[in-house]
mmCIF file of C-alpha atoms in Angstrom:
data_model
loop_
_atom_site.group_PDB
_atom_site.id
_atom_site.type_symbol
_atom_site.label_atom_id
_atom_site.label_comp_id
_atom_site.label_asym_id
_atom_site.label_seq_id
_atom_site.Cartn_x
_atom_site.Cartn_y
_atom_site.Cartn_z
ATOM 1 C CA MET P 935 -15.267 0.911 -124.613
ATOM 2 C CA LEU P 936 -18.605 -0.794 -125.265
ATOM 3 C CA GLU P 937 -16.554 -3.892 -125.565
ATOM 4 C CA MET P 938 -15.586 -3.365 -121.482
ATOM 5 C CA LYS P 939 -19.080 -2.467 -120.636
ATOM 6 C CA ARG P 940 -19.984 -5.950 -121.643
ATOM 7 C CA THR P 941 -17.466 -7.666 -120.317
ATOM 8 C CA SER P 942 -17.955 -6.132 -116.783
ATOM 9 C CA PRO P 943 -20.966 -8.069 -115.782
ATOM 10 C CA ILE P 944 -19.395 -11.185 -116.578
ATOM 11 C CA ILE P 945 -16.453 -10.911 -114.522
ATOM 12 C CA ALA P 946 -18.117 -9.553 -111.782
ATOM 13 C CA ALA P 947 -20.072 -12.731 -111.879
ATOM 14 C CA LEU P 948 -17.329 -15.116 -112.098
ATOM 15 C CA GLY P 949 -15.872 -13.287 -109.165
ATOM 16 C CA ALA P 950 -19.191 -13.933 -107.052
ATOM 17 C CA LEU P 951 -19.299 -17.543 -108.374
ATOM 18 C CA ALA P 952 -15.286 -17.604 -107.010
ATOM 19 C CA LEU P 953 -15.911 -16.322 -103.789
ATOM 20 C CA LEU P 954 -18.897 -18.475 -102.823
ATOM 21 C CA ALA P 955 -16.873 -21.433 -103.961
ATOM 22 C CA SER P 956 -13.929 -20.197 -101.523
ATOM 23 C CA ALA P 957 -15.953 -19.954 -98.677
ATOM 24 C CA PRO P 958 -16.402 -23.491 -97.543
ATOM 25 C CA ALA P 959 -12.876 -23.826 -97.814
ATOM 26 C CA LEU P 960 -12.081 -20.459 -95.658
ATOM 27 C CA ALA P 961 -14.401 -22.283 -93.069
ATOM 28 C CA GLN P 962 -12.635 -25.022 -92.629
ATOM 29 C CA PRO P 963 -9.683 -23.946 -90.874
ATOM 30 C CA ALA P 964 -11.979 -22.184 -88.430
ATOM 31 C CA ALA P 965 -13.091 -25.918 -87.404
ATOM 32 C CA PRO P 966 -10.044 -27.348 -85.676
ATOM 33 C CA PRO P 967 -9.562 -24.669 -82.937
ATOM 34 C CA ALA P 968 -13.173 -25.489 -81.862
ATOM 35 C CA ALA P 969 -12.281 -29.161 -81.513
ATOM 36 C CA ASP P 970 -9.437 -28.351 -80.100
ATOM 37 C CA ALA P 971 -10.633 -26.471 -77.209
ATOM 38 C CA ALA P 972 -13.600 -29.165 -76.516
ATOM 39 C CA ASN P 973 -10.539 -31.404 -76.199
ATOM 40 C CA ALA P 974 -8.532 -29.700 -73.915
ATOM 41 C CA ALA P 975 -11.730 -28.863 -71.710
ATOM 42 C CA ALA P 976 -12.209 -32.648 -71.503
ATOM 43 C CA PRO P 977 -9.027 -33.695 -70.011
ATOM 44 C CA ALA P 978 -9.623 -30.696 -67.342
ATOM 45 C CA ASP P 979 -12.985 -32.273 -66.486
ATOM 46 C CA ALA P 980 -11.632 -35.498 -66.106
ATOM 47 C CA SER P 981 -8.528 -34.692 -64.113
ATOM 48 C CA ALA P 982 -10.687 -32.373 -61.718
ATOM 49 C CA PRO P 983 -11.551 -34.260 -58.207
ATOM 50 C CA ALA P 984 -14.586 -35.806 -57.760
ATOM 51 C CA PRO P 985 -16.596 -34.602 -54.765
ATOM 52 C CA ALA P 986 -15.605 -35.620 -51.467
ATOM 53 C CA THR P 987 -18.581 -37.817 -49.906
ATOM 54 C CA ASP P 988 -17.097 -38.381 -46.700
ATOM 55 C CA SER P 989 -16.309 -35.246 -45.870
ATOM 56 C CA PRO P 990 -16.942 -34.294 -41.815
ATOM 57 C CA ALA P 991 -19.200 -31.309 -43.287
ATOM 58 C CA VAL P 992 -21.356 -33.058 -45.515
ATOM 59 C CA SER P 993 -21.117 -36.766 -44.127
ATOM 60 C CA ALA P 994 -24.284 -38.966 -43.112
ATOM 61 C CA GLU P 995 -22.789 -39.359 -39.548
ATOM 62 C CA GLY P 996 -22.033 -35.904 -39.565
ATOM 63 C CA MET P 997 -25.759 -34.502 -40.431
ATOM 64 C CA LYS P 998 -26.512 -36.579 -37.534
ATOM 65 C CA VAL P 999 -27.599 -34.936 -34.018
ATOM 66 C CA GLY P 1000 -24.778 -35.920 -31.878
ATOM 67 C CA GLY P 1001 -22.748 -37.593 -34.310
ATOM 68 C CA ALA P 1002 -21.582 -40.795 -33.024
ATOM 69 C CA ASP P 1003 -23.712 -41.276 -30.943
ATOM 70 C CA ASN P 1004 -25.962 -41.601 -33.984
ATOM 71 C CA GLY P 1005 -28.509 -38.735 -32.743
ATOM 72 C CA LYS P 1006 -29.118 -40.990 -29.174
ATOM 73 C CA LEU P 1007 -28.565 -37.786 -26.765
ATOM 74 C CA THR P 1008 -30.000 -39.126 -23.477
ATOM 75 C CA PRO P 1009 -29.956 -36.733 -20.333
ATOM 76 C CA ILE P 1010 -27.058 -38.747 -18.743
ATOM 77 C CA LYS P 1011 -24.822 -38.441 -21.956
ATOM 78 C CA MET P 1012 -26.106 -34.624 -21.873
ATOM 79 C CA PHE P 1013 -25.024 -33.969 -18.275
ATOM 80 C CA MET P 1014 -21.587 -35.804 -18.886
ATOM 81 C CA GLN P 1015 -20.578 -34.086 -21.867
ATOM 82 C CA ALA P 1016 -21.994 -30.697 -19.834
ATOM 83 C CA ASP P 1017 -19.674 -27.714 -18.941
ATOM 84 C CA LEU P 1018 -18.568 -27.857 -15.495
ATOM 85 C CA VAL P 1019 -20.404 -24.737 -14.288
ATOM 86 C CA VAL P 1020 -23.864 -26.044 -16.003
ATOM 87 C CA LYS P 1021 -23.115 -29.503 -14.257
ATOM 88 C CA ILE P 1022 -22.742 -27.598 -10.874
ATOM 89 C CA VAL P 1023 -26.279 -26.013 -11.745
ATOM 90 C CA MET P 1024 -27.510 -29.109 -12.298
ATOM 91 C CA ILE P 1025 -26.409 -30.981 -9.459
ATOM 92 C CA GLY P 1026 -27.373 -28.229 -7.113
ATOM 93 C CA LEU P 1027 -30.957 -28.236 -8.465
ATOM 94 C CA LEU P 1028 -31.485 -32.028 -8.243
ATOM 95 C CA VAL P 1029 -30.246 -31.846 -4.794
ATOM 96 C CA CYS P 1030 -32.709 -28.860 -4.046
ATOM 97 C CA SER P 1031 -35.406 -31.260 -5.761
ATOM 98 C CA ILE P 1032 -34.674 -34.350 -3.659
ATOM 99 C CA PHE P 1033 -34.849 -32.432 -0.182
ATOM 100 C CA SER P 1034 -38.474 -30.804 -1.632
ATOM 101 C CA TRP P 1035 -39.357 -34.654 -2.084
ATOM 102 C CA MET P 1036 -37.787 -35.605 1.271
ATOM 103 C CA LEU P 1037 -39.584 -32.816 3.357
ATOM 104 C CA LEU P 1038 -42.694 -33.610 1.360
ATOM 105 C CA VAL P 1039 -42.917 -37.270 2.923
ATOM 106 C CA ILE P 1040 -41.693 -35.660 6.168
ATOM 107 C CA LYS P 1041 -44.660 -33.443 6.227
ATOM 108 C CA LEU P 1042 -47.131 -35.533 5.323
ATOM 109 C CA PHE P 1043 -46.244 -37.861 7.965
ATOM 110 C CA GLU P 1044 -46.319 -34.828 10.461
ATOM 111 C CA PHE P 1045 -49.891 -33.857 9.604
ATOM 112 C CA ALA P 1046 -51.139 -37.204 9.593
ATOM 113 C CA SER P 1047 -49.711 -37.909 13.013
ATOM 114 C CA LEU P 1048 -51.173 -34.169 14.293
ATOM 115 C CA ARG P 1049 -54.745 -34.910 12.958
ATOM 116 C CA ARG P 1050 -54.885 -38.388 14.620
ATOM 117 C CA THR P 1051 -53.525 -37.367 17.964
ATOM 118 C CA SER P 1052 -55.402 -34.695 18.120
ATOM 119 C CA ASP P 1053 -58.853 -36.487 17.304
ATOM 120 C CA ARG P 1054 -58.005 -38.388 20.207
ATOM 121 C CA PHE P 1055 -56.738 -36.013 22.477
ATOM 122 C CA LEU P 1056 -60.206 -34.191 22.083
ATOM 123 C CA GLU P 1057 -62.114 -36.993 22.824
ATOM 124 C CA THR P 1058 -60.442 -37.656 26.119
ATOM 125 C CA PHE P 1059 -60.241 -33.978 27.078
ATOM 126 C CA ARG P 1060 -63.847 -33.164 27.171
ATOM 127 C CA GLY P 1061 -64.356 -36.481 29.610
ATOM 128 C CA ALA P 1062 -62.273 -33.915 32.141
ATOM 129 C CA LYS P 1063 -64.004 -33.168 35.318
ATOM 130 C CA SER P 1064 -61.943 -30.545 36.798
ATOM 131 C CA ILE P 1065 -58.849 -28.730 35.654
ATOM 132 C CA ASN P 1066 -56.296 -31.172 37.711
ATOM 133 C CA ASP P 1067 -57.837 -33.931 35.190
ATOM 134 C CA MET P 1068 -57.053 -31.344 32.115
ATOM 135 C CA GLY P 1069 -53.324 -31.380 33.410
ATOM 136 C CA ARG P 1070 -53.379 -35.094 34.000
ATOM 137 C CA ILE P 1071 -54.684 -35.606 30.306
ATOM 138 C CA ALA P 1072 -52.809 -33.183 28.717
ATOM 139 C CA GLU P 1073 -49.282 -34.475 30.557
ATOM 140 C CA SER P 1074 -50.047 -38.160 29.802
ATOM 141 C CA ASP P 1075 -47.532 -40.015 27.544
ATOM 142 C CA ASP P 1076 -50.382 -41.050 24.975
ATOM 143 C CA PHE P 1077 -50.648 -37.113 23.713
ATOM 144 C CA ALA P 1078 -46.898 -35.995 24.351
ATOM 145 C CA GLY P 1079 -45.909 -33.593 21.879
ATOM 146 C CA ASN P 1080 -49.310 -33.013 20.777
ATOM 147 C CA PRO P 1081 -49.904 -29.130 20.083
ATOM 148 C CA MET P 1082 -53.454 -28.840 21.708
ATOM 149 C CA ALA P 1083 -52.434 -31.110 24.320
ATOM 150 C CA ASP P 1084 -49.297 -29.045 25.250
ATOM 151 C CA MET P 1085 -51.980 -25.916 25.459
ATOM 152 C CA ALA P 1086 -53.892 -27.586 27.838
ATOM 153 C CA ALA P 1087 -51.166 -28.502 29.833
ATOM 154 C CA ALA P 1088 -49.594 -24.732 29.896
ATOM 155 C CA ALA P 1089 -53.105 -23.532 31.158
ATOM 156 C CA ALA P 1090 -53.647 -26.063 33.723
ATOM 157 C CA ALA P 1091 -50.184 -25.501 34.838
ATOM 158 C CA GLU P 1092 -50.695 -21.761 35.182
ATOM 159 C CA VAL P 1093 -53.779 -22.396 37.192
ATOM 160 C CA GLU P 1094 -51.968 -24.372 39.405
ATOM 161 C CA LEU P 1095 -49.206 -22.530 39.851
ATOM 162 C CA SER P 1096 -51.369 -19.470 41.106
ATOM 163 C CA ARG P 1097 -52.942 -21.507 43.547
ATOM 164 C CA GLN P 1098 -49.580 -22.584 44.842
ATOM 165 C CA ALA P 1099 -48.605 -18.798 45.182
ATOM 166 C CA GLY P 1100 -51.469 -18.289 47.367
ATOM 167 C CA LEU P 1101 -53.287 -16.332 44.677
ATOM 168 C CA ASN P 1102 -57.235 -16.441 44.363
ATOM 169 C CA VAL P 1103 -58.079 -18.133 41.189
ATOM 170 C CA SER P 1104 -61.803 -17.583 41.404
ATOM 171 C CA GLY P 1105 -64.259 -15.356 42.013
ATOM 172 C CA GLU P 1106 -63.155 -11.552 41.580
ATOM 173 C CA TYR P 1107 -59.780 -12.888 40.489
ATOM 174 C CA ARG P 1108 -61.089 -14.972 37.712
ATOM 175 C CA ASP P 1109 -60.706 -13.259 34.993
ATOM 176 C CA SER P 1110 -57.122 -11.912 35.764
ATOM 177 C CA THR P 1111 -56.277 -16.149 36.162
ATOM 178 C CA LEU P 1112 -57.769 -16.607 32.652
ATOM 179 C CA THR P 1113 -55.511 -13.885 31.525
ATOM 180 C CA ARG P 1114 -52.728 -15.649 32.914
ATOM 181 C CA ALA P 1115 -53.958 -18.946 31.273
ATOM 182 C CA THR P 1116 -54.485 -17.459 28.117
ATOM 183 C CA GLN P 1117 -51.134 -15.989 27.826
ATOM 184 C CA ALA P 1118 -49.472 -19.621 28.787
ATOM 185 C CA ILE P 1119 -51.685 -20.724 25.864
ATOM 186 C CA SER P 1120 -49.936 -17.987 23.506
ATOM 187 C CA ALA P 1121 -46.771 -19.210 24.466
ATOM 188 C CA VAL P 1122 -47.176 -22.712 22.998
ATOM 189 C CA GLN P 1123 -49.405 -21.399 19.925
ATOM 190 C CA ALA P 1124 -46.342 -19.509 19.000
ATOM 191 C CA SER P 1125 -43.965 -22.629 19.234
ATOM 192 C CA LEU P 1126 -46.722 -24.312 17.164
ATOM 193 C CA ALA P 1127 -46.345 -21.745 14.191
ATOM 194 C CA ARG P 1128 -42.801 -22.028 14.296
ATOM 195 C CA ARG P 1129 -43.189 -25.916 14.323
ATOM 196 C CA LEU P 1130 -45.658 -26.230 11.353
ATOM 197 C CA SER P 1131 -43.742 -23.679 9.292
ATOM 198 C CA GLY P 1132 -40.154 -25.573 9.643
ATOM 199 C CA GLY P 1133 -38.924 -26.192 5.717
ATOM 200 C CA MET P 1134 -41.460 -24.133 4.779
ATOM 201 C CA GLN P 1135 -38.872 -21.260 3.637
ATOM 202 C CA PHE P 1136 -36.865 -24.001 1.763
ATOM 203 C CA LEU P 1137 -39.822 -24.591 -0.536
ATOM 204 C CA ALA P 1138 -40.593 -21.056 -1.070
ATOM 205 C CA SER P 1139 -36.803 -20.407 -1.877
ATOM 206 C CA VAL P 1140 -36.645 -23.288 -4.304
ATOM 207 C CA GLY P 1141 -39.743 -22.573 -6.033
ATOM 208 C CA ALA P 1142 -38.753 -18.696 -6.341
ATOM 209 C CA ASN P 1143 -35.317 -19.272 -7.690
ATOM 210 C CA ALA P 1144 -34.884 -22.796 -9.187
ATOM 211 C CA PRO P 1145 -35.994 -21.597 -12.535
ATOM 212 C CA PHE P 1146 -33.663 -18.788 -12.627
ATOM 213 C CA ILE P 1147 -31.265 -20.872 -11.493
ATOM 214 C CA GLY P 1148 -31.327 -23.542 -14.332
ATOM 215 C CA LEU P 1149 -31.559 -20.395 -16.783
ATOM 216 C CA PHE P 1150 -28.403 -18.781 -15.628
ATOM 217 C CA GLY P 1151 -27.083 -22.689 -16.669
ATOM 218 C CA THR P 1152 -28.592 -22.612 -19.890
ATOM 219 C CA VAL P 1153 -27.520 -19.277 -20.701
ATOM 220 C CA TYR P 1154 -24.020 -20.177 -19.760
ATOM 221 C CA GLY P 1155 -24.165 -23.395 -22.198
ATOM 222 C CA ILE P 1156 -25.733 -21.595 -24.958
ATOM 223 C CA MET P 1157 -22.473 -19.343 -24.501
ATOM 224 C CA ASN P 1158 -20.470 -21.747 -24.835
ATOM 225 C CA SER P 1159 -22.019 -23.233 -27.679
ATOM 226 C CA PHE P 1160 -21.823 -20.279 -29.953
ATOM 227 C CA ILE P 1161 -18.497 -19.575 -29.059
ATOM 228 C CA GLY P 1162 -17.914 -23.303 -30.536
ATOM 229 C CA ILE P 1163 -19.609 -22.119 -33.714
ATOM 230 C CA ALA P 1164 -17.451 -19.215 -33.968
ATOM 231 C CA ASN P 1165 -14.210 -21.508 -33.137
ATOM 232 C CA THR P 1166 -15.159 -24.329 -35.700
ATOM 233 C CA ASN P 1167 -16.775 -21.559 -38.622
ATOM 234 C CA THR P 1168 -19.601 -24.174 -38.840
ATOM 235 C CA THR P 1169 -23.250 -24.416 -38.132
ATOM 236 C CA ASN P 1170 -23.297 -27.940 -38.443
ATOM 237 C CA LEU P 1171 -26.365 -29.528 -36.620
ATOM 238 C CA ALA P 1172 -23.890 -32.097 -35.162
ATOM 239 C CA VAL P 1173 -21.617 -29.145 -33.658
ATOM 240 C CA VAL P 1174 -24.745 -26.953 -32.602
ATOM 241 C CA ALA P 1175 -27.402 -29.237 -31.132
ATOM 242 C CA PRO P 1176 -25.515 -31.006 -28.498
ATOM 243 C CA GLY P 1177 -23.956 -27.961 -26.554
ATOM 244 C CA ILE P 1178 -27.742 -26.136 -26.849
ATOM 245 C CA ALA P 1179 -29.189 -29.778 -25.436
ATOM 246 C CA GLN P 1180 -27.450 -29.643 -22.802
ATOM 247 C CA ALA P 1181 -28.223 -26.133 -21.780
ATOM 248 C CA LEU P 1182 -31.800 -26.641 -22.206
ATOM 249 C CA LEU P 1183 -31.355 -29.619 -19.826
ATOM 250 C CA ALA P 1184 -30.228 -26.922 -16.981
ATOM 251 C CA THR P 1185 -33.802 -25.232 -17.351
ATOM 252 C CA GLY P 1186 -35.521 -28.571 -17.325
ATOM 253 C CA ILE P 1187 -33.965 -29.732 -14.203
ATOM 254 C CA GLY P 1188 -34.595 -25.998 -12.653
ATOM 255 C CA LEU P 1189 -38.498 -26.684 -13.476
ATOM 256 C CA PHE P 1190 -38.319 -30.042 -12.040
ATOM 257 C CA ALA P 1191 -37.441 -28.923 -9.112
ATOM 258 C CA ALA P 1192 -39.724 -25.547 -8.818
ATOM 259 C CA ILE P 1193 -42.745 -26.903 -9.909
ATOM 260 C CA PRO P 1194 -43.020 -29.443 -6.971
ATOM 261 C CA ALA P 1195 -41.478 -27.179 -4.352
ATOM 262 C CA VAL P 1196 -44.723 -24.690 -5.268
ATOM 263 C CA VAL P 1197 -47.292 -27.405 -5.110
ATOM 264 C CA PHE P 1198 -45.779 -28.152 -1.823
ATOM 265 C CA TYR P 1199 -45.434 -25.185 -0.349
ATOM 266 C CA ASN P 1200 -49.393 -24.047 -1.619
ATOM 267 C CA TYR P 1201 -50.486 -27.333 0.110
ATOM 268 C CA PHE P 1202 -48.916 -27.256 3.242
ATOM 269 C CA GLN P 1203 -49.816 -23.482 3.564
ATOM 270 C CA THR P 1204 -53.273 -24.763 3.400
ATOM 271 C CA GLN P 1205 -52.567 -27.844 5.837
ATOM 272 C CA ILE P 1206 -51.076 -24.920 8.183
ATOM 273 C CA THR P 1207 -53.836 -22.782 8.219
ATOM 274 C CA GLY P 1208 -56.349 -25.225 8.404
ATOM 275 C CA TYR P 1209 -54.558 -26.689 11.389
ATOM 276 C CA GLY P 1210 -54.235 -23.192 13.075
ATOM 277 C CA ALA P 1211 -58.093 -22.437 12.785
ATOM 278 C CA ARG P 1212 -58.641 -25.883 14.351
ATOM 279 C CA SER P 1213 -56.284 -25.018 17.410
ATOM 280 C CA GLU P 1214 -57.916 -21.732 17.592
ATOM 281 C CA GLY P 1215 -61.217 -23.429 18.033
ATOM 282 C CA PHE P 1216 -59.561 -25.664 20.748
ATOM 283 C CA VAL P 1217 -58.437 -22.246 22.902
ATOM 284 C CA ALA P 1218 -61.474 -20.800 23.021
ATOM 285 C CA GLU P 1219 -63.180 -24.176 24.058
ATOM 286 C CA LEU P 1220 -60.219 -24.518 26.499
ATOM 287 C CA ILE P 1221 -60.615 -21.058 28.181
ATOM 288 C CA ASN P 1222 -64.513 -21.656 28.593
ATOM 289 C CA ALA P 1223 -63.977 -25.266 30.188
ATOM 290 C CA ILE P 1224 -61.300 -23.674 32.635
ATOM 291 C CA SER P 1225 -63.658 -20.531 33.214
ATOM 292 C CA ARG P 1226 -66.692 -23.032 34.179
ATOM 293 C CA GLN P 1227 -64.481 -24.613 36.329
ATOM 294 C CA LEU P 1228 -63.389 -21.575 38.054
ATOM 295 C CA ASP P 1229 -66.460 -20.693 38.364
ATOM 296 C CA LYS P 1230 -67.619 -24.217 40.457
ATOM 297 C CA GLY P 1231 -64.404 -23.520 42.342
ATOM 298 C CA ALA P 1232 -62.603 -26.678 41.277
#
């Protein structure tokens, strides 16, 4: 019994040494599976396809706005590539803009001619010695079509018609004669207002509505751009940008048409108001001149 107790620690120590000695040998078979896994992974990685650098979604050309146009989107190209509705909007706005500029040129020449002719007429009119002289000067070819000359001609003609009808135009009938002359002048003034305001309604309509018409084209174009995004299932800038640029071009053309129209409208309204005030002053001068001639019995 004592002998077995002494040998047990020796046997335990030998067993521990044997286990330690056998541990590396037991660990060796585990290495090959790891190496096999690494070797198996290597061919898989080698056989994987390389990223497609020329894919349309990530290509250098595709990332450029406009794609094949190399980012060079011009207004003409955007117009040609726009939808039919957007094209119609753009063409309509451009036509309105052209008419606005034509109206500007016509009105500028009209008001310049009115000022020159009115200045010459007033100088000549103030030298008239009688109502007949006023009528002769106003009806001369040099002042044909001038509103002030037409007013003077209408007033002188009314006085002459009263005389030819056998009516007394002076004395106690002086006031009634002046009333008829004033009414004849008012009829000419009404036609003058229509003449000077010609085209102003067009300018007002273009200035008020052109931005909204352009906005309609923009909304329609952007709608189509989003539909294209949904159909292609991509948000690539090359797909989105051209359509949005075309849509915004419609708003730009709308503003291009509206801003000059508003400026011209305000300018010509000032010119019309100024000439109207000048014509009112001439009416007062004309009535005074006729009244003086009637008092003199001319």
